[in-house]
Coordinates of N, CA and C in Angstrom, one line a residue:
M17 N 67.0 161.1 99.3 CA 67.2 159.6 100.0 C 68.5 159.8 100.7
S18 N 68.3 159.3 101.7 CA 69.6 159.2 102.6 C 70.5 158.2 101.7
M19 N 71.8 158.8 102.2 CA 72.8 157.7 101.7 C 72.8 156.5 102.0
E20 N 72.7 156.4 103.3 CA 72.6 155.6 104.0 C 71.3 153.9 103.0
L21 N 70.7 154.6 102.7 CA 69.4 154.1 101.8 C 70.0 153.7 100.7
E22 N 70.6 155.1 99.9 CA 71.2 155.0 98.4 C 71.8 153.4 98.8
L23 N 72.7 153.3 99.6 CA 73.7 152.0 99.3 C 73.1 150.4 100.2
A24 N 72.1 150.8 100.7 CA 71.3 150.0 101.1 C 70.5 148.9 99.8
E25 N 69.9 149.9 99.1 CA 69.2 149.8 97.7 C 70.6 149.4 97.1
A26 N 71.4 150.3 96.7 CA 72.3 149.4 95.6 C 73.2 147.9 96.5
E27 N 73.2 148.1 97.1 CA 74.3 146.5 97.7 C 72.6 145.0 97.4
A28 N 71.6 145.5 97.3 CA 69.9 145.1 97.4 C 70.4 143.8 96.0
V29 N 70.5 144.7 94.7 CA 70.9 144.5 93.4 C 71.8 143.9 93.4
S30 N 72.9 143.2 94.1 CA 73.7 142.4 94.0 C 73.3 140.8 94.2
A31 N 71.9 140.7 95.0 CA 71.5 139.9 95.2 C 71.4 138.7 93.9
D32 N 71.4 139.1 93.2 CA 70.8 137.9 91.4 C 71.9 137.9 90.6
G33 N 73.2 138.7 91.4 CA 74.2 138.1 91.1 C 74.8 138.9 89.5
A34 N 74.0 140.2 88.9 CA 73.6 140.9 88.3 C 74.6 142.1 88.7
G35 N 75.8 142.3 87.7 CA 76.7 143.5 87.8 C 77.6 143.3 88.6
S36 N 78.3 142.0 88.5 CA 78.8 141.1 89.8 C 80.4 141.9 90.1
V37 N 80.7 141.9 91.3 CA 82.0 142.6 91.7 C 82.7 141.5 90.9
I38 N 84.2 142.0 90.6 CA 85.5 140.8 90.4 C 86.5 141.4 91.6
A39 N 87.0 140.9 92.0 CA 88.1 140.8 93.0 C 89.5 141.0 92.1
A40 N 90.1 142.1 91.8 CA 92.0 142.1 91.4 C 92.7 142.9 92.5
E41 N 93.8 142.3 92.8 CA 94.4 142.8 93.8 C 95.3 144.0 93.1
G42 N 94.7 145.1 93.5 CA 95.2 146.9 92.5 C 94.1 147.3 92.1
M43 N 92.6 146.7 92.3 CA 91.7 147.9 91.8 C 90.6 147.4 93.1
F44 N 89.8 148.7 92.5 CA 88.8 148.7 93.8 C 86.8 148.4 92.8
N45 N 87.0 149.0 92.0 CA 85.6 148.9 91.4 C 85.5 148.3 89.8
L46 N 86.2 146.9 89.6 CA 85.7 146.0 88.4 C 84.4 145.4 88.7
R47 N 83.9 145.6 87.6 CA 82.4 144.7 87.7 C 82.0 144.2 86.3
D48 N 81.5 142.8 86.2 CA 81.7 142.6 85.0 C 79.3 143.0 84.5
L49 N 79.4 143.9 83.6 CA 78.2 144.5 83.7 C 77.1 143.4 82.8
G50 N 77.3 141.9 83.5 CA 76.6 141.1 82.7 C 75.8 140.9 83.5
G51 N 74.4 139.9 83.5 CA 73.4 139.4 84.6 C 72.2 140.2 84.5
F52 N 71.8 141.5 84.1 CA 70.9 142.3 84.4 C 69.5 141.9 83.5
A53 N 68.4 142.2 84.0 CA 67.1 141.4 83.4 C 66.5 142.4 82.5
V54 N 66.1 142.0 81.1 CA 65.9 142.2 80.3 C 64.4 142.5 80.1
A55 N 63.3 142.4 78.8 CA 62.3 142.2 78.6 C 62.4 141.2 77.4
G56 N 61.6 140.6 77.9 CA 61.1 139.1 77.2 C 62.0 138.1 77.3
G57 N 62.7 138.6 78.9 CA 63.1 137.0 79.6 C 64.4 136.8 79.2
R58 N 65.2 137.8 78.8 CA 66.3 137.6 78.2 C 67.4 138.4 79.4
R59 N 68.5 138.5 79.4 CA 69.3 139.1 80.7 C 70.6 139.6 79.6
V60 N 71.3 140.7 79.9 CA 73.1 140.5 79.2 C 73.4 139.5 79.8
K61 N 74.3 139.6 78.7 CA 75.6 138.8 78.8 C 76.7 138.1 79.4
R62 N 76.6 137.6 80.3 CA 77.9 138.0 81.1 C 79.7 137.6 80.5
G63 N 80.7 138.3 81.0 CA 81.8 138.3 80.4 C 82.2 138.9 79.3
R64 N 81.0 140.0 79.2 CA 81.5 140.5 77.8 C 82.5 142.6 78.0
I65 N 81.3 142.7 78.9 CA 81.6 144.0 79.0 C 82.1 144.3 80.0
Y66 N 82.6 144.7 80.8 CA 83.7 145.6 82.2 C 83.4 146.9 82.3
R67 N 83.8 147.3 83.8 CA 83.6 148.7 84.2 C 85.1 148.8 85.5
S68 N 85.4 150.0 85.5 CA 86.2 149.7 86.4 C 86.9 151.2 86.7
D69 N 87.7 150.9 88.0 CA 88.3 152.4 87.7 C 90.1 151.9 87.3
D70 N 91.2 153.1 87.8 CA 91.9 152.8 86.6 C 92.7 151.3 87.1
L71 N 93.6 151.4 86.0 CA 94.3 149.6 86.1 C 95.7 150.4 86.6
S72 N 96.6 151.5 87.3 CA 97.4 151.6 87.2 C 97.9 150.6 88.8
G73 N 97.3 150.8 89.5 CA 97.6 149.8 90.8 C 97.9 148.1 90.8
L74 N 97.6 148.1 89.7 CA 97.0 145.9 89.7 C 98.5 145.4 89.7
T75 N 98.5 144.5 90.5 CA 99.1 143.7 90.8 C 99.5 142.8 89.8
E76 N 100.6 141.7 89.9 CA 100.9 140.4 89.1 C 99.5 139.7 88.9
S77 N 98.8 139.7 90.1 CA 97.6 138.4 90.8 C 96.3 139.4 89.9
G78 N 96.8 140.3 90.0 CA 95.1 141.6 89.7 C 95.2 141.4 87.7
Q79 N 96.4 141.6 87.7 CA 97.0 141.2 86.3 C 95.9 140.6 85.3
A80 N 96.7 139.2 86.5 CA 96.2 137.6 85.7 C 94.4 137.7 86.1
V81 N 93.7 138.0 87.0 CA 92.4 137.8 86.9 C 91.7 138.9 85.7
L82 N 92.2 139.3 85.0 CA 91.9 140.4 84.2 C 92.6 139.4 82.9
S83 N 93.9 139.2 82.7 CA 94.0 137.5 81.5 C 93.1 136.6 81.9
A84 N 92.6 136.1 83.0 CA 91.7 135.2 82.4 C 90.3 135.3 82.4
R85 N 89.9 136.6 82.6 CA 88.2 137.1 81.6 C 88.8 137.3 80.1
K86 N 89.7 137.1 79.6 CA 89.8 137.4 78.2 C 89.8 138.8 77.8
I87 N 90.1 139.7 78.3 CA 90.0 141.1 78.4 C 90.6 141.9 77.0
R88 N 90.3 142.1 75.9 CA 90.7 142.4 74.6 C 91.0 143.4 74.3
T89 N 89.7 144.6 74.7 CA 89.9 145.9 74.8 C 89.9 146.8 76.0
V90 N 91.0 147.7 76.1 CA 91.1 148.8 76.9 C 90.1 149.8 77.1
V91 N 89.4 150.6 77.1 CA 89.1 151.9 76.8 C 89.4 152.6 78.5
D92 N 90.1 153.8 78.1 CA 90.1 154.5 79.3 C 90.1 156.0 78.8
F93 N 89.0 156.5 79.4 CA 88.5 157.7 79.7 C 89.6 159.2 80.2
R94 N 90.0 158.7 81.0 CA 91.1 159.8 81.6 C 91.4 160.4 80.5
G95 N 91.6 161.9 81.2 CA 92.6 162.8 80.8 C 94.1 162.6 80.8
C96 N 94.6 163.3 80.1 CA 96.3 163.4 80.3 C 97.0 163.5 80.8
E97 N 96.9 164.4 82.3 CA 97.6 164.9 83.1 C 96.8 163.6 83.8
E98 N 95.8 162.9 84.2 CA 95.6 161.2 85.0 C 96.3 160.3 84.6
V99 N 96.7 160.0 83.3 CA 97.4 158.9 82.8 C 98.8 159.0 83.3
A100 N 99.3 160.5 82.7 CA 100.6 160.6 82.9 C 101.1 159.9 84.5
L101 N 99.7 160.9 85.5 CA 100.3 160.8 87.3 C 100.0 159.2 87.4
A102 N 99.1 158.2 86.4 CA 98.7 156.7 86.8 C 98.7 156.1 85.9
P103 N 99.8 156.0 84.9 CA 99.5 155.1 83.9 C 99.1 153.9 84.4
N104 N 98.3 153.0 83.5 CA 98.1 151.5 83.4 C 99.1 151.0 83.6
R105 N 98.5 149.8 84.6 CA 99.8 148.5 84.0 C 98.5 147.2 83.4
I106 N 98.8 147.3 82.0 CA 98.1 146.2 81.1 C 98.3 145.2 81.1
P107 N 97.8 144.2 81.5 CA 97.8 142.6 80.9 C 98.0 142.5 79.9
P108 N 99.8 141.6 79.3 CA 100.1 141.9 78.7 C 98.9 140.9 76.7
A109 N 98.0 140.0 77.6 CA 96.8 139.5 76.7 C 95.9 140.7 76.0
V110 N 96.0 141.4 76.3 CA 95.0 142.9 75.9 C 95.4 143.6 74.6
A111 N 94.8 143.1 73.9 CA 95.3 143.6 72.4 C 95.6 144.8 71.9
R112 N 94.3 145.8 72.5 CA 93.8 147.3 71.7 C 93.8 148.0 73.4
Q113 N 94.2 149.2 72.7 CA 94.5 150.5 73.8 C 93.7 151.7 73.4
V114 N 92.5 152.1 73.9 CA 92.0 152.9 73.1 C 91.9 154.5 74.4
R115 N 92.2 155.4 74.1 CA 92.0 156.6 74.7 C 91.2 157.7 74.2
L116 N 90.1 157.7 75.1 CA 88.3 158.8 74.9 C 89.0 159.8 75.7
P117 N 89.8 160.1 76.0 CA 89.8 161.0 77.5 C 88.5 161.8 76.7
I118 N 88.2 162.1 78.3 CA 87.1 163.8 78.7 C 87.5 164.2 79.3
E119 N 88.0 165.6 79.8 CA 88.0 166.4 81.1 C 87.2 167.5 80.2
P120 N 85.9 167.7 81.1 CA 84.5 168.2 81.7 C 85.0 169.6 81.9
G121 N 86.1 170.0 81.8 CA 86.7 171.1 82.6 C 86.8 171.7 84.2
N122 N 87.3 172.3 84.8 CA 86.9 173.0 86.1 C 85.6 172.9 87.3
V123 N 84.5 171.8 86.7 CA 84.0 172.2 87.1 C 83.8 172.0 88.7
I124 N 84.7 171.5 89.1 CA 84.6 171.4 91.2 C 86.0 172.7 91.1
V125 N 85.4 173.4 91.8 CA 86.5 174.9 91.6 C 86.4 174.4 92.8
L126 N 87.7 174.5 93.6 CA 88.3 174.5 94.8 C 88.2 175.5 95.6
G127 N 88.0 176.9 94.8 CA 88.2 177.8 96.0 C 86.4 178.2 96.5
R128 N 85.4 177.2 95.6 CA 84.3 177.1 95.8 C 83.6 176.0 96.9
L129 N 84.8 175.0 96.6 CA 83.9 173.8 97.5 C 83.7 173.8 98.4
T130 N 83.0 173.0 99.2 CA 82.3 173.5 100.3 C 81.7 171.9 101.0
P131 N 81.4 171.2 101.6 CA 80.6 170.5 102.0 C 79.0 170.7 101.3
E132 N 78.7 171.9 101.3 CA 77.6 172.0 101.0 C 77.2 172.3 99.4
T133 N 78.4 173.1 98.2 CA 78.4 173.7 97.0 C 78.7 172.3 96.5
A134 N 79.5 170.9 96.6 CA 80.2 169.9 96.9 C 78.8 169.4 95.6
P135 N 77.8 168.6 96.2 CA 76.9 168.2 95.5 C 76.5 168.7 94.1
E136 N 76.1 170.1 93.9 CA 76.0 171.0 92.8 C 76.6 171.0 92.2
M137 N 77.9 170.7 92.2 CA 79.5 170.9 91.4 C 79.6 169.6 91.1
M138 N 78.5 168.3 91.7 CA 78.7 167.0 90.8 C 77.9 167.4 90.1
C139 N 76.8 167.8 90.1 CA 75.9 167.4 89.4 C 75.9 168.3 88.0
E140 N 76.8 169.1 88.0 CA 77.1 170.5 86.7 C 77.7 169.5 86.5
L141 N 79.0 168.3 86.8 CA 79.6 167.9 86.1 C 79.0 166.8 85.3
Y142 N 77.8 166.1 86.0 CA 77.4 165.3 85.0 C 76.3 166.0 83.8
R143 N 75.5 167.0 83.4 CA 75.3 167.5 83.0 C 76.2 168.0 81.5
V144 N 77.5 168.3 82.8 CA 78.7 168.7 81.2 C 78.9 167.3 80.6
L145 N 78.7 165.8 81.1 CA 79.2 164.7 80.2 C 77.6 165.0 79.4
A146 N 77.1 164.7 80.0 CA 75.7 164.7 78.9 C 75.8 165.3 77.5
R147 N 76.2 166.7 78.3 CA 76.0 167.8 76.7 C 77.3 167.4 76.3
E148 N 78.4 167.5 76.7 CA 80.0 167.7 76.1 C 80.1 166.4 75.8
S149 N 80.1 165.7 76.3 CA 81.1 164.5 76.1 C 80.4 163.4 75.6
Q150 N 79.7 163.6 74.6 CA 79.1 163.5 73.6 C 80.3 162.3 72.8
E151 N 80.8 163.0 72.2 CA 81.7 162.6 70.8 C 82.8 161.5 71.5
A152 N 83.5 161.2 72.7 CA 83.6 159.9 73.4 C 82.6 159.2 74.0
Y153 N 81.5 159.3 74.4 CA 80.5 158.4 74.6 C 80.8 157.8 73.2
R154 N 80.4 158.4 72.0 CA 79.8 157.6 70.4 C 80.8 156.9 70.3
E155 N 82.5 157.4 70.4 CA 83.3 156.4 70.0 C 83.3 155.3 70.7
L156 N 83.2 155.2 72.1 CA 82.7 153.9 72.9 C 81.4 152.8 72.2
F157 N 80.7 153.9 71.8 CA 79.6 152.6 71.4 C 79.8 152.3 69.9
A158 N 80.5 152.9 69.4 CA 81.6 152.6 68.0 C 82.0 151.0 67.8
L159 N 82.3 151.2 69.5 CA 84.4 149.7 69.6 C 82.9 148.9 69.9
L160 N 81.7 149.0 70.8 CA 80.6 148.4 71.2 C 79.8 147.5 70.1
A161 N 79.7 148.0 69.2 CA 79.1 147.5 67.9 C 79.9 146.4 67.0
D162 N 81.4 146.4 67.4 CA 81.9 145.4 66.4 C 82.5 144.4 67.8
S163 N 81.7 142.9 68.2 CA 81.7 142.3 68.8 C 83.3 141.6 69.0
G164 N 84.4 141.7 67.7 CA 85.3 141.6 68.1 C 86.7 142.4 69.0
N165 N 85.8 143.6 69.4 CA 86.5 144.2 70.4 C 86.1 143.6 71.6
A166 N 85.1 142.4 72.0 CA 84.9 142.0 73.3 C 85.7 141.1 73.6
P167 N 85.7 140.5 74.9 CA 85.9 141.6 76.1 C 86.5 142.6 75.8
L168 N 85.9 143.8 76.1 CA 85.9 145.1 76.6 C 85.5 145.9 78.3
L169 N 86.8 146.4 78.2 CA 87.0 146.7 79.9 C 87.0 149.0 79.7
F170 N 86.2 149.4 79.9 CA 86.6 150.8 80.1 C 86.3 150.9 81.5
H171 N 87.2 152.2 81.9 CA 87.2 152.5 82.8 C 87.6 154.4 82.9
C172 N 87.8 154.7 84.2 CA 88.3 156.4 84.4 C 89.2 156.2 85.9
S173 N 89.2 157.4 86.0 CA 89.7 157.1 87.9 C 89.5 156.3 88.9
A174 N 88.2 156.6 88.7 CA 87.2 156.0 89.8 C 86.2 155.0 89.8
G175 N 86.1 154.8 88.2 CA 84.8 154.4 87.9 C 83.9 154.3 88.3
K176 N 83.3 155.9 88.7 CA 82.2 155.9 89.1 C 81.2 157.0 88.7
D177 N 81.9 158.2 87.5 CA 81.3 159.1 86.7 C 81.3 159.2 85.4
R178 N 82.8 159.3 85.0 CA 82.8 159.3 83.5 C 82.5 158.0 82.7
T179 N 83.1 156.7 83.9 CA 82.6 155.4 83.3 C 81.4 155.1 84.3
G180 N 80.4 155.9 85.3 CA 79.6 155.2 85.9 C 78.1 155.8 84.7
F181 N 78.2 156.8 84.2 CA 77.6 157.9 83.1 C 77.7 156.1 82.0
A182 N 79.1 156.0 81.5 CA 79.1 154.9 80.1 C 78.0 153.5 80.4
A183 N 78.0 153.2 81.8 CA 77.8 151.8 82.0 C 76.5 152.2 81.8
A184 N 75.6 153.1 82.6 CA 74.0 153.8 82.3 C 73.4 153.9 81.2
L185 N 74.4 154.1 80.3 CA 74.4 154.5 78.8 C 74.2 152.7 78.1
F186 N 75.2 152.1 78.3 CA 75.2 150.9 78.0 C 73.8 150.3 78.0
L187 N 73.9 150.3 79.8 CA 72.9 149.0 79.9 C 71.4 149.3 79.8
L188 N 71.0 151.0 79.1 CA 69.4 151.4 79.2 C 69.7 151.6 77.4
S189 N 71.0 151.1 76.4 CA 70.9 150.7 75.3 C 70.2 149.2 75.1
L190 N 70.4 148.4 76.2 CA 70.5 146.9 76.2 C 68.9 147.0 76.7
G191 N 68.1 148.0 77.4 CA 66.8 147.8 77.8 C 66.6 147.3 79.4
V192 N 67.9 147.0 80.0 CA 67.7 147.4 81.1 C 67.1 148.4 82.0
P193 N 65.9 147.9 83.2 CA 65.0 149.1 83.1 C 65.9 150.4 83.9
R194 N 65.5 151.4 83.9 CA 66.4 152.3 84.6 C 66.5 152.4 85.8
Q195 N 65.4 151.9 86.8 CA 65.9 151.6 88.2 C 67.2 150.8 88.5
A196 N 67.2 149.6 87.8 CA 68.4 148.8 88.0 C 69.4 149.7 87.6
V197 N 69.5 149.9 86.8 CA 70.9 150.9 86.1 C 71.1 152.2 87.0
F198 N 70.3 152.5 87.6 CA 70.8 153.5 89.1 C 71.1 152.6 90.3
D199 N 70.9 151.5 89.8 CA 70.9 151.3 91.4 C 72.1 150.4 91.2
D200 N 73.0 149.7 89.9 CA 73.9 149.6 89.5 C 75.0 150.8 90.0
Y201 N 74.4 152.0 89.5 CA 75.5 153.0 89.6 C 75.8 153.7 90.9
L202 N 75.4 153.3 91.9 CA 74.9 153.6 93.5 C 75.6 153.0 93.7
R203 N 76.5 152.0 93.6 CA 77.1 150.2 94.5 C 78.7 150.7 94.7
S204 N 79.2 152.1 93.3 CA 80.4 152.7 93.8 C 80.7 153.1 95.0
A205 N 80.0 153.7 95.3 CA 79.6 154.6 96.8 C 80.3 153.5 97.4
E206 N 80.3 152.4 97.9 CA 80.9 151.2 98.9 C 82.1 151.0 98.1
L207 N 82.0 150.5 97.2 CA 83.1 150.1 96.2 C 84.9 151.0 96.1
V208 N 84.3 152.7 95.9 CA 85.8 153.0 96.1 C 86.1 153.9 97.6
R209 N 85.2 153.6 98.5 CA 85.2 154.2 99.7 C 86.5 154.1 100.4
E210 N 87.3 153.2 100.3 CA 88.9 152.8 100.8 C 88.9 153.8 100.1
K211 N 89.2 153.4 98.7 CA 90.6 154.3 97.3 C 90.4 155.7 98.1
Y212 N 89.5 156.2 98.5 CA 89.5 157.6 98.4 C 89.7 158.0 100.4
R213 N 89.2 157.1 100.8 CA 89.2 157.1 102.3 C 90.0 158.3 103.2
R214 N 91.6 158.1 102.6 CA 92.6 158.5 103.3 C 92.2 160.3 102.8
A215 N 92.4 160.5 101.2 CA 92.0 161.7 101.3 C 90.6 162.7 101.4
I216 N 89.3 161.4 101.8 CA 88.2 162.4 102.7 C 88.4 162.5 104.2
E217 N 89.4 162.4 104.3 CA 90.0 162.2 106.2 C 90.4 163.3 106.1
D218 N 91.5 163.8 105.0 CA 92.3 164.9 105.3 C 92.2 166.2 104.7
D219 N 91.0 165.8 103.7 CA 89.5 167.6 103.4 C 88.3 166.7 103.2
A220 N 87.6 167.0 104.5 CA 85.9 166.5 104.4 C 85.2 167.5 103.5
R221 N 85.9 168.8 102.4 CA 84.9 169.0 101.7 C 84.8 167.9 100.2
Y222 N 85.6 166.7 100.3 CA 86.1 165.9 99.5 C 84.5 164.6 99.2
A223 N 84.2 164.7 100.6 CA 83.2 163.7 100.6 C 82.0 163.6 100.0
A224 N 81.5 164.5 99.2 CA 80.5 164.3 97.9 C 80.9 164.4 96.8
V225 N 82.6 164.7 96.7 CA 83.0 164.5 95.6 C 83.5 162.9 94.9
Y226 N 83.9 162.1 95.9 CA 84.8 160.7 96.0 C 83.3 159.8 96.2
T227 N 82.3 160.1 95.8 CA 81.0 159.4 96.1 C 80.2 159.6 94.9
V228 N 79.0 158.5 94.5 CA 78.1 158.7 94.2 C 76.5 159.1 94.8
R229 N 75.7 159.4 93.6 CA 74.8 160.1 95.1 C 73.1 159.8 93.3
S230 N 72.1 159.4 93.7 CA 71.3 159.4 92.7 C 71.3 160.4 91.8
S231 N 71.0 161.9 92.9 CA 70.9 162.8 92.5 C 72.4 163.7 91.5
Y232 N 73.4 162.9 91.3 CA 74.3 163.4 90.1 C 73.9 162.2 88.9
L233 N 73.4 161.3 88.9 CA 73.2 160.2 87.6 C 71.9 161.1 86.9
E234 N 71.0 161.4 88.5 CA 69.8 162.0 87.9 C 70.0 163.0 86.7
A235 N 70.9 164.1 87.4 CA 70.9 165.7 86.7 C 71.2 165.3 85.4
A236 N 72.2 164.0 85.0 CA 72.0 163.8 83.8 C 70.9 163.3 83.0
F237 N 70.7 162.3 83.2 CA 69.3 162.0 82.5 C 68.1 163.4 82.4
E238 N 68.3 163.7 83.5 CA 67.2 165.1 83.6 C 67.5 166.1 82.1
V239 N 68.8 166.1 81.6 CA 69.0 166.8 80.3 C 68.9 166.4 79.3
I240 N 69.3 165.2 79.3 CA 68.4 164.3 78.3 C 67.2 164.0 78.3
D241 N 66.5 163.9 78.7 CA 65.0 163.6 78.7 C 64.6 165.1 78.4
R242 N 65.3 166.3 78.7 CA 64.4 167.6 78.3 C 64.8 168.4 76.8
E243 N 66.4 168.0 77.1 CA 66.9 168.8 76.0 C 67.3 168.0 74.4
Y244 N 66.9 166.5 74.7 CA 67.3 165.6 73.7 C 66.6 164.4 73.8
G245 N 65.2 164.4 74.0 CA 63.3 163.7 73.9 C 64.0 163.1 73.9
G246 N 64.5 161.9 75.4 CA 64.5 161.0 75.9 C 65.6 160.0 75.5
C247 N 66.0 158.7 76.8 CA 67.2 158.3 76.2 C 67.6 157.5 74.9
D248 N 66.6 157.0 74.2 CA 66.7 156.5 72.7 C 66.8 157.1 72.3
V249 N 66.3 158.5 72.4 CA 66.8 159.3 71.2 C 67.9 159.9 71.0
F250 N 68.6 160.3 72.5 CA 69.4 160.7 72.8 C 70.9 159.1 72.0
L251 N 70.7 158.6 72.3 CA 71.6 157.0 72.4 C 71.6 157.4 70.9
T252 N 70.2 156.9 70.0 CA 70.7 156.7 68.8 C 70.6 158.1 67.5
R253 N 70.1 159.4 67.8 CA 70.4 160.3 67.0 C 71.7 161.1 67.6
R254 N 71.7 161.0 68.6 CA 73.5 162.2 69.1 C 74.5 160.9 69.2
L255 N 74.3 159.6 70.0 CA 75.5 158.5 70.0 C 75.4 157.7 68.7
G256 N 74.7 157.3 67.8 CA 74.6 157.0 66.8 C 74.5 155.7 67.1
V257 N 74.0 155.2 68.3 CA 73.4 153.6 68.6 C 72.5 152.7 67.9
D258 N 72.9 152.2 66.9 CA 72.1 150.9 66.6 C 71.4 150.2 67.8
L259 N 70.1 150.5 68.3 CA 69.8 149.6 69.6 C 69.5 148.0 69.5
S260 N 69.1 148.2 68.0 CA 69.0 146.5 67.7 C 70.2 145.8 67.7
L261 N 71.1 146.2 67.1 CA 72.3 145.5 67.2 C 72.8 145.3 68.8
M262 N 73.2 146.1 69.2 CA 73.3 146.6 70.3 C 72.9 144.6 71.3
R263 N 71.3 144.8 71.0 CA 70.4 144.0 72.0 C 71.0 142.4 71.4
S264 N 71.5 142.1 70.2 CA 71.8 141.6 69.5 C 72.9 140.9 70.0
L265 N 73.8 141.4 70.0 CA 75.2 141.4 71.0 C 75.4 140.9 71.8
Y266 N 74.3 142.2 72.7 CA 75.0 141.9 74.5 C 73.8 140.8 75.0
T267 N 72.3 140.3 74.8 CA 71.6 139.9 75.2 C 71.0 138.7 74.7
E268 N 70.9 137.5 75.6 CA 70.6 136.0 75.3 C 69.4 135.7 76.4

């Protein structure tokens, strides 16, 4: 599938307001994960769970946007160096901050990074997320299982890989169809483009790194389907998710 077609399909899914983008000055990839259709005519509740890039660039205006959403818990998947380089600017109303660092190792090897090798390196990153980052995602779902933590926002640096995989798992746990999950995932390509435009202009090798492609997320789910028996088994047995509870909390 071409990148242009992927983006067109991803943009089309927003027509019904599912996964709506929220404008907050200083952020690029802030979205409400509500509005998606699930079985039985139900939908994912709006205003409960959000995904985003980091909060380090938030202006006072941007903080006010999050405060208006009554964000109670912020979950940060970034590693220690990332946090030190770009500390979050958390709105005062946030009651709880949780660090769940995911540092999948040096998968992106600069010495071997070329426009040709970058896509496979990204696929390998997603395989690592599925195999080696289960503890962080297990802890995320433990937080989600307590409705007192919502509204909850989870994020990494770009809000597209560690966060994109988390968002996919969250939506799938609620019964959102996989195609809609992939469509939502692909929207990050457009949303983070400006955030990384200069880095890509300076070094074209990063063009495939600072975006998303279907093949990246597919690589994670190939591991889940082949090695763990499918998504529901992965969620329940590896991540300890109570699917009935999740659907009772986050669909209506």
